[in-house]
CSV table of C-alpha atoms in Angstrom, one decimal:
chain,number,residue,atom,x,y,z
S,206,UNK,CA,199.8,82.7,-34.9
S,207,UNK,CA,198.0,79.8,-36.8
S,208,UNK,CA,197.3,76.5,-35.0
S,209,UNK,CA,200.1,74.5,-36.7
S,210,UNK,CA,202.7,77.1,-35.9
S,211,UNK,CA,201.5,77.2,-32.3
S,212,UNK,CA,201.9,73.4,-32.1
S,213,UNK,CA,205.5,73.5,-33.4
S,214,UNK,CA,206.4,76.4,-31.1
S,215,UNK,CA,204.9,74.4,-28.2
S,216,UNK,CA,207.2,71.5,-28.9
S,217,UNK,CA,210.3,73.6,-28.7
S,218,UNK,CA,209.0,75.0,-25.3
S,219,UNK,CA,208.4,71.6,-23.7
S,220,UNK,CA,204.6,72.0,-24.2
S,221,UNK,CA,203.6,69.3,-26.5
S,222,UNK,CA,204.4,65.8,-27.9
S,223,UNK,CA,206.6,65.2,-31.0
S,224,UNK,CA,210.0,64.5,-32.4
S,225,UNK,CA,212.7,67.3,-32.6
S,226,UNK,CA,216.2,67.5,-34.0
S,227,UNK,CA,218.8,67.7,-31.3
S,228,UNK,CA,221.4,70.4,-31.0
S,229,UNK,CA,224.0,67.8,-32.0
S,230,UNK,CA,222.3,67.0,-35.3
S,231,UNK,CA,221.8,70.7,-36.1
S,232,UNK,CA,225.5,71.3,-35.3
S,233,UNK,CA,226.7,68.4,-37.5
S,234,UNK,CA,224.3,69.2,-40.3
S,235,UNK,CA,225.3,72.9,-40.2
S,236,UNK,CA,229.0,72.1,-40.4
S,237,UNK,CA,228.5,69.7,-43.3
S,238,UNK,CA,226.4,72.2,-45.2
S,239,UNK,CA,229.1,74.9,-44.8
S,240,UNK,CA,231.8,72.5,-46.0
S,241,UNK,CA,229.8,71.4,-49.0
S,242,UNK,CA,228.9,75.0,-49.8
S,243,UNK,CA,232.6,75.9,-49.8
S,244,UNK,CA,233.4,73.0,-52.1
S,245,UNK,CA,230.7,74.1,-54.5
S,246,UNK,CA,232.9,77.0,-55.4
S,247,UNK,CA,235.5,74.6,-56.6
S,248,UNK,CA,233.3,72.8,-59.1
S,249,UNK,CA,231.0,70.5,-57.1
S,250,UNK,CA,227.6,70.6,-58.5
S,251,UNK,CA,224.6,71.8,-56.4
S,252,UNK,CA,222.8,68.6,-57.2
S,253,UNK,CA,225.6,66.7,-55.4
S,254,UNK,CA,225.4,69.1,-52.4
S,255,UNK,CA,221.6,68.7,-52.0
S,256,UNK,CA,221.9,64.9,-52.6
S,257,UNK,CA,224.6,64.5,-49.8
S,258,UNK,CA,222.5,66.7,-47.4
S,259,UNK,CA,219.4,64.6,-48.1
S,260,UNK,CA,221.3,61.3,-47.7
S,261,UNK,CA,222.8,62.4,-44.3
S,262,UNK,CA,219.4,63.6,-43.1
S,263,UNK,CA,217.8,60.3,-44.0
S,264,UNK,CA,220.7,58.4,-42.4
S,265,UNK,CA,220.1,60.3,-39.2
S,266,UNK,CA,216.6,58.8,-38.9
S,267,UNK,CA,218.3,55.4,-38.1
S,268,UNK,CA,218.9,57.0,-34.6
S,269,UNK,CA,215.2,56.7,-33.9
S,270,UNK,CA,215.4,52.9,-34.0
S,271,UNK,CA,217.8,52.9,-31.0
S,272,UNK,CA,215.5,55.1,-29.0
S,273,UNK,CA,212.9,53.5,-26.6
S,274,UNK,CA,209.3,53.8,-27.4
S,275,UNK,CA,207.2,56.0,-25.3
S,276,UNK,CA,205.2,53.1,-23.9
S,277,UNK,CA,208.4,51.6,-22.6
S,278,UNK,CA,209.1,54.5,-20.2
S,279,UNK,CA,207.0,54.9,-17.0
S,280,UNK,CA,207.1,57.8,-14.5
S,281,UNK,CA,206.2,58.4,-10.9
S,282,UNK,CA,206.3,61.7,-9.0
S,283,UNK,CA,207.3,61.4,-5.3
S,284,UNK,CA,206.4,64.5,-3.2
S,285,UNK,CA,205.1,65.5,0.2
S,286,UNK,CA,201.5,66.5,0.3
S,287,UNK,CA,202.2,69.5,2.6
S,288,UNK,CA,205.0,72.0,2.0
S,289,UNK,CA,205.8,74.8,4.3
S,290,UNK,CA,206.1,78.3,2.8
S,291,UNK,CA,209.6,79.4,2.1
S,292,UNK,CA,211.3,76.2,3.1
S,293,UNK,CA,213.3,74.0,0.6
S,294,UNK,CA,211.9,70.6,-0.3
S,295,UNK,CA,213.2,67.8,-2.4
S,296,UNK,CA,211.0,66.6,-5.3
S,297,UNK,CA,211.6,63.1,-6.7
S,298,UNK,CA,210.9,61.8,-10.2
S,299,UNK,CA,211.2,58.1,-10.7
S,300,UNK,CA,211.9,57.0,-14.3
S,301,UNK,CA,211.6,53.3,-15.3
S,302,UNK,CA,213.1,52.2,-18.6
S,303,UNK,CA,211.8,48.8,-19.7
S,304,UNK,CA,213.5,48.9,-23.1
S,305,UNK,CA,216.8,47.5,-24.3
S,306,UNK,CA,218.2,50.9,-25.0
S,307,UNK,CA,219.8,53.5,-22.7
S,308,UNK,CA,218.8,57.1,-23.2
S,309,UNK,CA,219.6,60.6,-21.9
S,310,UNK,CA,216.8,63.0,-20.9
S,311,UNK,CA,215.8,66.4,-19.8
S,312,UNK,CA,212.5,67.4,-18.3
S,313,UNK,CA,210.5,70.3,-16.9
S,314,UNK,CA,208.1,69.6,-14.2
S,315,UNK,CA,204.7,71.4,-14.2
S,316,UNK,CA,205.2,73.4,-11.0
S,317,UNK,CA,203.2,76.6,-10.4
S,318,UNK,CA,204.9,79.9,-11.2
S,319,UNK,CA,205.1,80.7,-7.5
S,320,UNK,CA,207.5,77.8,-6.9
S,321,UNK,CA,211.2,77.9,-7.5
S,322,UNK,CA,211.8,76.2,-10.8
S,323,UNK,CA,215.4,74.7,-11.3
S,324,UNK,CA,214.7,73.4,-14.8
S,325,UNK,CA,215.5,71.7,-17.1
S,326,UNK,CA,216.8,68.7,-15.1
S,327,UNK,CA,219.1,66.4,-17.1
S,328,UNK,CA,220.3,62.8,-16.6
S,329,UNK,CA,220.7,59.3,-18.1
S,330,UNK,CA,218.8,56.0,-17.6
S,331,UNK,CA,220.4,52.7,-18.5
S,332,UNK,CA,218.5,50.0,-20.3
S,333,UNK,CA,216.1,47.9,-18.2
S,334,UNK,CA,216.7,50.0,-15.0
S,335,UNK,CA,214.9,52.4,-12.7
S,336,UNK,CA,216.4,55.9,-12.0
S,337,UNK,CA,215.4,58.4,-9.4
S,338,UNK,CA,216.3,62.0,-10.0
S,339,UNK,CA,215.7,64.7,-7.3
S,340,UNK,CA,215.6,68.5,-7.5
S,341,UNK,CA,215.0,71.1,-4.9
S,342,UNK,CA,212.2,73.7,-4.9
S,343,UNK,CA,210.4,76.0,-2.5
S,344,UNK,CA,207.0,77.6,-2.5
S,345,UNK,CA,206.5,81.3,-1.7
S,346,UNK,CA,202.7,81.5,-1.8
S,347,UNK,CA,200.4,79.5,0.4
S,348,UNK,CA,197.4,77.6,-1.0
S,349,UNK,CA,196.3,74.4,-2.7
S,350,UNK,CA,197.9,73.5,-6.0
S,351,UNK,CA,197.3,70.9,-8.6
S,352,UNK,CA,200.4,69.4,-10.3
S,353,UNK,CA,199.4,67.9,-13.6
S,354,UNK,CA,202.0,67.4,-16.3
S,355,UNK,CA,205.7,66.4,-16.7
S,356,UNK,CA,207.3,67.7,-19.9
S,357,UNK,CA,209.9,65.1,-20.9
S,358,UNK,CA,212.5,64.8,-23.7
S,359,UNK,CA,214.8,61.9,-24.3
S,360,UNK,CA,217.2,60.7,-27.0
S,361,UNK,CA,219.4,57.7,-27.8
S,362,UNK,CA,223.2,57.4,-27.3
S,363,UNK,CA,223.7,58.9,-30.8
S,364,UNK,CA,221.7,61.9,-29.7
S,365,UNK,CA,220.6,63.0,-33.1
S,366,UNK,CA,216.8,63.2,-32.5
S,367,UNK,CA,214.8,63.9,-29.4
S,368,UNK,CA,211.4,62.5,-28.6
S,369,UNK,CA,209.1,64.6,-26.5
S,370,UNK,CA,206.4,63.4,-24.1
S,371,UNK,CA,203.6,65.1,-22.2
S,372,UNK,CA,203.2,62.9,-19.1
S,373,UNK,CA,200.1,63.1,-16.8
S,374,UNK,CA,201.2,62.9,-13.2
S,375,UNK,CA,198.4,64.5,-11.2
S,376,UNK,CA,199.1,65.4,-7.6
S,377,UNK,CA,197.5,67.8,-5.1
S,378,UNK,CA,199.8,69.6,-2.7
S,379,UNK,CA,199.2,72.2,0.0
S,380,UNK,CA,201.5,75.0,0.9
S,381,UNK,CA,201.0,75.8,4.6
S,382,UNK,CA,202.5,78.5,6.8
S,383,UNK,CA,206.1,78.1,8.0
S,384,UNK,CA,205.9,76.1,11.2
S,385,UNK,CA,209.5,76.6,12.3
S,386,UNK,CA,208.5,78.7,15.3
S,387,UNK,CA,205.8,76.2,16.3
S,388,UNK,CA,208.2,73.3,16.2
S,389,UNK,CA,210.8,75.3,18.2
S,390,UNK,CA,208.2,76.0,20.9
S,391,UNK,CA,207.2,72.3,21.1
S,392,UNK,CA,210.8,71.3,21.4
S,393,UNK,CA,212.0,74.0,23.8
S,394,UNK,CA,209.4,76.3,25.3
S,395,UNK,CA,211.9,78.0,27.6
S,396,UNK,CA,213.2,80.4,25.0
S,397,UNK,CA,209.7,81.7,24.5
S,398,UNK,CA,209.5,82.8,28.2
S,399,UNK,CA,211.4,86.0,27.6
S,400,UNK,CA,210.1,89.4,26.9
S,401,UNK,CA,212.2,92.6,27.1
S,402,UNK,CA,215.1,90.4,28.4
S,403,UNK,CA,213.4,89.4,31.7
S,404,UNK,CA,212.0,86.1,32.8
S,405,UNK,CA,208.3,85.8,33.2
S,406,UNK,CA,207.6,86.0,36.9
S,407,UNK,CA,206.5,82.9,38.8
S,408,UNK,CA,203.0,81.9,39.6
S,409,UNK,CA,201.2,83.6,42.4
S,410,UNK,CA,201.4,81.7,45.7
S,411,UNK,CA,198.9,78.9,46.2
S,412,UNK,CA,197.0,79.6,43.0
S,413,UNK,CA,196.5,77.3,40.0
S,414,UNK,CA,196.5,73.5,39.8
S,415,UNK,CA,198.8,71.5,42.0
S,416,UNK,CA,201.6,70.1,39.9
S,417,UNK,CA,204.1,68.3,42.2
S,418,UNK,CA,206.1,68.2,45.4
S,419,UNK,CA,209.8,69.0,45.1
S,420,UNK,CA,212.8,69.9,47.2
S,421,UNK,CA,212.8,73.4,48.6
S,422,UNK,CA,215.3,75.8,47.0
S,423,UNK,CA,216.4,79.3,48.0
S,424,UNK,CA,213.9,81.8,46.7
S,425,UNK,CA,210.8,79.6,47.0
S,426,UNK,CA,207.8,81.0,48.9
S,427,UNK,CA,207.9,79.7,52.5
S,428,UNK,CA,204.1,79.6,52.5
S,429,UNK,CA,204.2,76.7,50.0
S,430,UNK,CA,206.3,74.4,52.2
S,431,UNK,CA,204.7,71.0,52.5
S,432,UNK,CA,205.2,70.3,56.3
S,433,UNK,CA,203.8,66.7,56.1
S,434,UNK,CA,206.4,65.6,53.5
S,435,UNK,CA,209.1,67.6,55.2
S,436,UNK,CA,208.5,65.7,58.4
S,437,UNK,CA,208.5,62.3,56.6
S,438,UNK,CA,211.7,62.9,54.6
S,439,UNK,CA,213.5,65.1,57.2
S,440,UNK,CA,214.2,67.7,54.5
S,441,UNK,CA,212.3,70.8,53.3
S,442,UNK,CA,209.8,70.0,50.6
S,443,UNK,CA,207.6,72.5,48.8
S,444,UNK,CA,204.4,72.4,46.7
S,445,UNK,CA,204.6,73.5,43.1
S,446,UNK,CA,201.6,74.9,41.2
S,447,UNK,CA,200.9,75.5,37.5
S,448,UNK,CA,198.2,77.6,35.8
S,449,UNK,CA,194.8,76.1,35.7
S,450,UNK,CA,194.0,74.1,32.5
S,451,UNK,CA,190.9,74.2,30.4
S,452,UNK,CA,190.8,78.0,29.8
S,453,UNK,CA,189.4,79.4,26.5
S,454,UNK,CA,191.6,81.2,24.0
S,455,UNK,CA,190.2,83.0,21.0
S,456,UNK,CA,192.6,84.0,18.3
S,457,UNK,CA,191.4,86.7,15.9
S,458,UNK,CA,193.2,87.0,12.5
S,459,UNK,CA,192.8,90.2,10.5
S,460,UNK,CA,192.9,89.6,6.8
S,461,UNK,CA,192.1,93.1,5.7
S,462,UNK,CA,194.0,95.2,3.1
S,463,UNK,CA,196.6,96.7,5.5
S,464,UNK,CA,197.8,93.2,6.4
S,465,UNK,CA,199.2,92.9,2.9
S,466,UNK,CA,202.1,95.3,3.7
S,467,UNK,CA,205.3,93.6,2.7
S,468,UNK,CA,208.1,92.8,5.2
S,469,UNK,CA,211.6,91.5,4.6
S,470,UNK,CA,210.1,87.9,4.3
S,471,UNK,CA,206.5,87.7,3.3
S,472,UNK,CA,203.8,90.2,4.5
S,473,UNK,CA,202.1,90.9,7.8
S,474,UNK,CA,199.5,88.2,7.3
S,475,UNK,CA,202.2,85.6,6.8
S,476,UNK,CA,203.9,86.5,10.1
S,477,UNK,CA,200.6,86.7,11.8
S,478,UNK,CA,199.6,83.2,10.7
S,479,UNK,CA,202.9,81.8,11.9
S,480,UNK,CA,202.6,83.5,15.3
S,481,UNK,CA,199.0,82.5,15.8
S,482,UNK,CA,199.8,78.8,15.1
S,483,UNK,CA,202.6,79.0,17.7
S,484,UNK,CA,200.2,80.5,20.3
S,485,UNK,CA,197.6,77.8,19.5
S,486,UNK,CA,200.2,75.1,19.9
S,487,UNK,CA,201.3,76.6,23.3
S,488,UNK,CA,197.7,76.8,24.5
S,489,UNK,CA,196.7,73.3,23.3
S,490,UNK,CA,199.8,71.8,24.9
S,491,UNK,CA,198.8,73.3,28.2
S,492,UNK,CA,195.3,71.8,27.9
S,493,UNK,CA,193.4,75.0,27.0
S,494,UNK,CA,190.5,75.3,24.5
S,495,UNK,CA,191.4,77.3,21.3
S,496,UNK,CA,189.2,78.8,18.7
S,497,UNK,CA,190.2,80.8,15.7
S,498,UNK,CA,188.3,83.5,13.8
S,499,UNK,CA,189.6,85.1,10.5
S,500,UNK,CA,187.9,88.2,9.2
S,501,UNK,CA,188.2,91.2,6.9
S,502,UNK,CA,185.0,93.1,5.9
S,503,UNK,CA,183.1,90.0,7.2
S,504,UNK,CA,183.9,86.7,8.9
S,505,UNK,CA,185.9,84.4,6.6
S,506,UNK,CA,186.6,81.4,8.8
S,507,UNK,CA,185.6,80.3,12.3
S,508,UNK,CA,187.0,77.2,14.0
S,509,UNK,CA,185.0,76.4,17.2
S,510,UNK,CA,186.9,75.9,20.5
S,511,UNK,CA,188.4,72.5,21.2
S,512,UNK,CA,191.5,71.1,23.1
S,513,UNK,CA,194.2,68.6,22.4
S,514,UNK,CA,197.1,68.7,19.9
S,515,UNK,CA,194.9,67.1,17.2
S,516,UNK,CA,193.0,70.4,17.1
S,517,UNK,CA,196.1,72.1,15.9
S,518,UNK,CA,195.8,70.2,12.6
S,519,UNK,CA,192.2,71.2,12.4
S,520,UNK,CA,193.2,74.9,12.7
S,521,UNK,CA,196.1,74.5,10.3
S,522,UNK,CA,193.9,73.0,7.5
S,523,UNK,CA,191.3,75.6,8.0
S,524,UNK,CA,193.5,78.7,7.8
S,525,UNK,CA,196.5,77.6,5.6
S,526,UNK,CA,195.0,79.2,2.5
S,527,UNK,CA,193.9,82.6,4.0
S,528,UNK,CA,194.9,85.6,1.8
S,529,UNK,CA,194.7,89.3,2.2
S,530,UNK,CA,191.5,90.8,0.9
S,531,UNK,CA,191.3,94.2,-0.9
S,532,UNK,CA,188.9,95.6,1.8
S,533,UNK,CA,189.2,97.5,5.0
S,534,UNK,CA,188.6,95.3,8.1
S,535,UNK,CA,185.2,95.6,9.8
S,536,UNK,CA,186.0,95.3,13.5
S,537,UNK,CA,182.4,96.0,14.6
S,538,UNK,CA,181.1,93.0,12.7
S,539,UNK,CA,183.7,90.5,14.0
S,540,UNK,CA,183.2,91.7,17.6
S,541,UNK,CA,179.5,91.4,17.3
S,542,UNK,CA,179.8,87.9,15.9
S,543,UNK,CA,182.3,87.0,18.6
S,544,UNK,CA,179.9,88.2,21.3
S,545,UNK,CA,177.3,85.9,19.9
S,546,UNK,CA,179.5,82.8,19.5
S,547,UNK,CA,181.8,82.9,22.5
S,548,UNK,CA,179.7,82.8,25.7
S,549,UNK,CA,182.4,81.6,28.1
S,550,UNK,CA,185.0,83.9,29.4
S,551,UNK,CA,188.1,83.7,27.2
S,552,UNK,CA,191.4,85.4,26.4
S,553,UNK,CA,190.9,87.3,23.0
S,554,UNK,CA,194.1,87.7,21.1
S,555,UNK,CA,193.7,90.0,18.2
S,556,UNK,CA,196.4,90.0,15.5
S,557,UNK,CA,196.0,93.2,13.5
S,558,UNK,CA,197.6,96.5,12.6
S,559,UNK,CA,197.5,98.7,15.6
S,560,UNK,CA,197.8,102.0,13.7
S,561,UNK,CA,194.7,101.2,11.7
S,562,UNK,CA,192.8,99.9,14.7
S,563,UNK,CA,193.4,103.1,16.7
S,564,UNK,CA,191.4,105.0,14.2
S,565,UNK,CA,188.3,102.7,14.6
S,566,UNK,CA,186.4,104.6,17.3
S,567,UNK,CA,183.3,102.6,16.6
S,568,UNK,CA,185.1,99.4,17.7
S,569,UNK,CA,185.6,100.8,21.2
S,570,UNK,CA,181.9,100.4,22.1
S,571,UNK,CA,181.9,96.7,21.1
S,572,UNK,CA,185.2,96.1,23.0
S,573,UNK,CA,183.8,97.7,26.2
S,574,UNK,CA,180.9,95.3,26.0
S,575,UNK,CA,183.3,92.3,25.4
S,576,UNK,CA,185.5,93.4,28.3
S,577,UNK,CA,182.8,92.6,30.8
S,578,UNK,CA,183.1,88.9,30.0
S,579,UNK,CA,186.5,88.5,28.2
S,580,UNK,CA,190.1,89.5,28.5
S,581,UNK,CA,191.3,91.4,25.4
S,582,UNK,CA,194.9,91.6,24.2
S,583,UNK,CA,196.0,93.0,20.8
S,584,UNK,CA,199.2,92.2,19.0
S,585,UNK,CA,200.6,94.0,16.0
S,586,UNK,CA,203.8,94.2,14.0
S,587,UNK,CA,206.0,97.3,14.6
S,588,UNK,CA,206.6,99.6,11.7
S,589,UNK,CA,210.4,99.4,11.3
S,590,UNK,CA,210.6,102.2,8.8
S,591,UNK,CA,208.8,104.6,11.1
S,592,UNK,CA,211.1,103.7,14.0
S,593,UNK,CA,214.2,104.1,11.8
S,594,UNK,CA,213.1,107.5,10.6
S,595,UNK,CA,212.5,108.6,14.2
S,596,UNK,CA,216.0,107.5,15.2
S,597,UNK,CA,218.0,108.8,12.2
S,598,UNK,CA,220.3,111.8,12.4
S,599,UNK,CA,218.9,114.8,10.5
S,600,UNK,CA,221.8,116.1,8.5
S,601,UNK,CA,219.7,118.4,6.4
S,602,UNK,CA,216.2,120.0,6.4
S,603,UNK,CA,214.3,117.3,4.6
S,604,UNK,CA,215.6,114.6,6.9
S,605,UNK,CA,214.7,116.7,9.9
S,606,UNK,CA,211.2,117.1,8.6
S,607,UNK,CA,210.9,113.3,8.1
S,608,UNK,CA,212.2,112.7,11.6
S,609,UNK,CA,209.8,115.1,13.2
S,610,UNK,CA,206.8,113.6,11.3
S,611,UNK,CA,207.9,110.1,12.4
S,612,UNK,CA,208.2,111.1,16.0
S,613,UNK,CA,204.9,112.9,15.9
S,614,UNK,CA,203.2,109.7,14.5
S,615,UNK,CA,204.9,107.6,17.3
S,616,UNK,CA,203.6,110.0,19.9
S,617,UNK,CA,200.1,109.8,18.4
S,618,UNK,CA,200.2,106.0,18.6
S,619,UNK,CA,201.4,106.0,22.2
S,620,UNK,CA,198.7,108.6,23.2
S,621,UNK,CA,195.9,106.6,21.5
S,622,UNK,CA,197.2,103.3,23.1
S,623,UNK,CA,197.1,104.9,26.5
S,624,UNK,CA,193.5,105.9,25.9
S,625,UNK,CA,192.5,102.4,24.9
S,626,UNK,CA,194.6,100.8,27.7
S,627,UNK,CA,192.8,103.0,30.2
S,628,UNK,CA,189.7,101.1,29.2
S,629,UNK,CA,191.4,97.8,30.0
S,630,UNK,CA,192.3,96.9,26.4
S,631,UNK,CA,195.9,96.0,26.3
S,632,UNK,CA,198.1,96.4,23.2
S,633,UNK,CA,201.6,95.7,22.1
S,634,UNK,CA,203.8,95.7,19.0
S,635,UNK,CA,206.8,93.6,18.2
S,636,UNK,CA,209.2,93.2,15.3
S,637,UNK,CA,208.0,90.7,12.6
S,638,UNK,CA,210.7,88.1,13.3
S,639,UNK,CA,209.9,88.2,17.0
S,640,UNK,CA,206.1,88.3,16.8
S,641,UNK,CA,205.6,84.6,17.7
S,642,UNK,CA,208.0,84.8,20.7
S,643,UNK,CA,206.3,88.0,22.0
S,644,UNK,CA,202.8,86.6,21.5
S,645,UNK,CA,203.6,83.3,23.3
S,646,UNK,CA,205.4,85.0,26.2
S,647,UNK,CA,202.4,87.4,26.8
S,648,UNK,CA,200.0,84.4,26.7
S,649,UNK,CA,202.1,82.5,29.3
S,650,UNK,CA,202.4,85.7,31.4
S,651,UNK,CA,198.7,86.2,31.4
S,652,UNK,CA,198.1,82.5,32.4
S,653,UNK,CA,200.8,82.6,35.1
S,654,UNK,CA,199.3,85.8,36.6
S,655,UNK,CA,195.8,84.1,36.6
S,656,UNK,CA,194.3,87.2,34.9
S,657,UNK,CA,191.8,85.1,32.9
C-alpha cells in the first residue's frame, strides 16, 4: 500500500486528520445519482446529469462554513492515575466549544488494547458551551500505560461533511492489582478470622502485650482476673492481651512460569499479588514490619522491612507491574539471598505452586538452614481440576483411569507435604477466590499462638 492510500485509509479508521464525507451526504448523493440515472433513460442528457451532480457536490461544501474551526475546540481528559485490575472505571472527556456553531461528534480514545473499548462515543455540543462525556472501561492487565491521542470527528447541524482531529492528550496511568480484599480487611477484619469454619482460638494466657481491662465474661481465663480493679469496682474485671507488635513478616512472591496458569479470573500470580497485599495490610495494621521479595530464576524486586500503613503504598508501587517470567523458579537462589538480607527472626510467607515446589529437593537444604532462625509457611492455590477429577463418578473406563490418576497425584502431594512438614515447614492450599482469607487467617493464627 502506497503512502497516499495509507493516509486516506487512516482517516476512515480514526487515525489521521482530514475532511471526510458523512454517511448522510453519501446517502443523499447516492439517491440523487440513481434518480438522475433513471431519468437519463427518458431523454435527459448525460451532460445534465454530471452537471447536476457537480453542482450538488459544490453546494454541499457550504456546510463547512457552519462547522467550527479546529482551533475553536479544546479538550481535556479526566481520569484517575491508578486503576485496579478488572474493576470498572469512568473516563471523562471534557469538550469546550468556543465557536458560534453547534456540532455533533464521535470519538475514539487511544486506550491500550488490554482495556475495554466502548467506542465510538457520540454526542452533541452546543455553541459557546462546555460538555463532559463519560464512558466506562476496565483494564485486564496490570502495568504502566501512556495514553497519548484522542481521535475526534465532528460535523455541523447539516451533517454533510466531517472534520477529523488527532488530539494530543498525554496521560500516564497505572493498573494495579485488585485491592477489594485488602479494603474488605481494613473495613471488617472479623470475616478474615475464619478457617475451615472455626474461629481462630484466643491468645495464650498472659502472653503478648497488655491491651485493656474489661468486664469478666463467662469463658474468660480466671487467671487473668485483675483483682485490684475488681476490688475497686466491686465487680469482676479481667486483663486482655494482644499479640506482640513489631514482628518481622517476609512475603515471598513466586513469578516463575508455573504461576502463569490461568484461573477463572486472572492467573495464579494475580491472585497471589492480591492475597499478599491483604496480608501486608493486616501485618502493617498490627504494627509489624513487612518486607517483600519477588523472584523467578533470580531476585526481581526486594522491598526492605518497614512498618506503618504508608509502607503499603511503597509495596504496592514496587510490585504492581510484576509479570510471569518464562523461566522455572530458582528457590535456592532466593533462599540464599533471604538468608543474607533478613538477619532478624521473621515469619516467611511463600506464595508459590506447591506441586512444583515439592519436586525441588535442593531447596530443602536451604530451608533447614532458614528454619533455625525463621518460621516458614507456604501458601499455594489448589488445583480445582485435579480435585474435581478425583471426585467425579467414573461411568466408563476412561473416566475411571482419569479419576485414579488424579487420586494418585493427590496422595503423592499429601505424602510429600507430610515429609516437608516433618521438618517443620508448614504448607497449605486454598481455592483462588479464598486465598487472601486463608493467608490472613493463618497469619493471625500464628501471631495469636505466639509461634514467632
